[in-house]
Amino acid sequence: MRLTADSDVLLRYSVTSDPDPLQVSTGDKEADATLTITFRGTNPKTYVRGLRITLPVGSDAASLTDDPKAIHTSVTPQKKWTIDSDGDGTFTVTPRGGETSMTLNDAATIELSAIPVNTAVGNLSVTVEETTSGDGSDYAPRTAAFGLSKWPAGFVFGDFRPDRAMVANGDPCTLTWVANSPARYTLYCDTNQVDVSNTQSYTVSSLHHTTGFLLQAGYTDHGDTVTHALTTLVTVDHPDVAASDLSADGTVKLLRRVVPLTDFVDDPLGAPSRSYVATTDGLLTGGIAAPYGGSIKVTAEVTVPGGQPDGTDYSYLRTYSSSTDGDERPITLPLPAGAALRLTKSGKPGSDPDAVFDLAWLPFGSGPLNPAS
C-alpha cells in the first residue's frame, strides 16, 4: 500500500492487506479482506492521543465495502490501546489513560478483518488521522492517505524471482513469475522496459552490475486502471564500475566481508523482533526454506531518515515467505546508510529443524549493521 499524498504525520506507518492486492466480490462469492496497520513513534518521542481510520464506504470503484458493520476489529497490545467503531467505516483507536508516548521501538497494530469487499474494480484510499504532538503539548490532527487497488476475483500475481540471487559479471539471469490475469505486464530494469504480457519468464542476456527489477501488472476496467508491482534484485559479483568523477589515493574496496546475523538467525520462531541500524550502504542477503511441511515468514520494516523528497522519513515493509515446495527463496534487501531495520520471523520449521534460513549483512563500506539501542 502506498502513501498517496504529502503528509505531516509524526507516527510511522506500515499498512498491508491480505490478500495483496485485494480482490473484488462476485455475484456468487463474497471476497473478505484484512487490513493491518502498524504504527510506531519516532525518536526521541511522539506523543499520541488517538487515531481515526476511515475506509471509503459504498459500492463504487473508489470504495472498499458497502457493509462496514460486518468488519471485525482488534488492536495490540490490548493493555495499552482500545478500538471502537459505530459501524460506519470509521474506527477510533485510543490509548488507555487518554494519551501515551511512543519511540521508534514502540509499535501497535490495528487489524480490520472480515471486510466484505464490494464488486467494483478500482483504486481507493484509506485515511488515517492522528492526534499527536512532538513535545507533549500543542496536540494537532495530522492526516495521511494510503492507496490500494481492487482486482478481479481470482487474480494471481506473485513469486517473482531470479534463478540465481548472485551471478558473475557478464552472466545471464532468468526471471520467472506466476500470473493468471489478462493484465498488461511490464518489466523495468535500469532505464529499459519490456512488455512481457504473453510470458511468465524473461532472460537478461548479461548483467554487469547489481540490478533491481520491477514487474508491474496493469488492468483497466470501465476506464479505471489498477496497478500492482513486484520487485527483486540480482547481485553481480565483481561488477563494472561507472563513475563521472572517481579518485583514490590508496586501495579502494566496494564490498566488505559478509557478516552473518547470527543473533536473529539463532532466535526461535516467534521470538521478539530485533532492531538494527545500517552504518553504511549495503545488502541484507540470504535465503529462506522450510521443507517437510514447514512455513517460515520473515518481515523487514525499514525506516530511512530523510528519505522522502521533502526531507521527511521514508518507511516501507518487505515480507519474505518460504515456498510451498520446500525450495530456498532468496532474501535480498538493499539498505542505505542510516536506515533503521526491524526484523521479525514467525511460522514453523517443519520436520527438518535445521533447514530454516540464513541471513547476512553485505556492507558496501566499512560500517557494520549495528543492533539498535
Coordinates of N, CA and C in Angstrom, one line a residue, residues 290 294 322-327 329:
A290 N 11.8 -24.0 4.3 CA 11.2 -24.8 5.3 C 10.5 -26.0 4.8
G294 N 7.0 -27.2 6.6 CA 7.2 -26.0 7.3 C 6.7 -24.8 6.6
S322 N 8.7 -18.7 2.9 CA 9.2 -19.9 2.3 C 8.2 -20.4 1.3
S323 N 8.7 -21.2 0.3 CA 7.9 -21.7 -0.8 C 7.1 -23.0 -0.3
T324 N 6.1 -23.3 -0.9 CA 5.3 -24.5 -0.6 C 6.0 -25.8 -1.0
D325 N 7.0 -25.7 -1.9 CA 7.7 -26.9 -2.4 C 9.0 -27.2 -1.6
G326 N 9.3 -26.3 -0.6 CA 10.5 -26.5 0.2 C 11.8 -26.0 -0.4
D327 N 11.7 -25.4 -1.7 CA 12.9 -24.8 -2.3 C 13.3 -23.5 -1.5
R329 N 14.1 -19.8 -1.0 CA 13.8 -18.5 -1.6 C 14.8 -17.5 -1.2

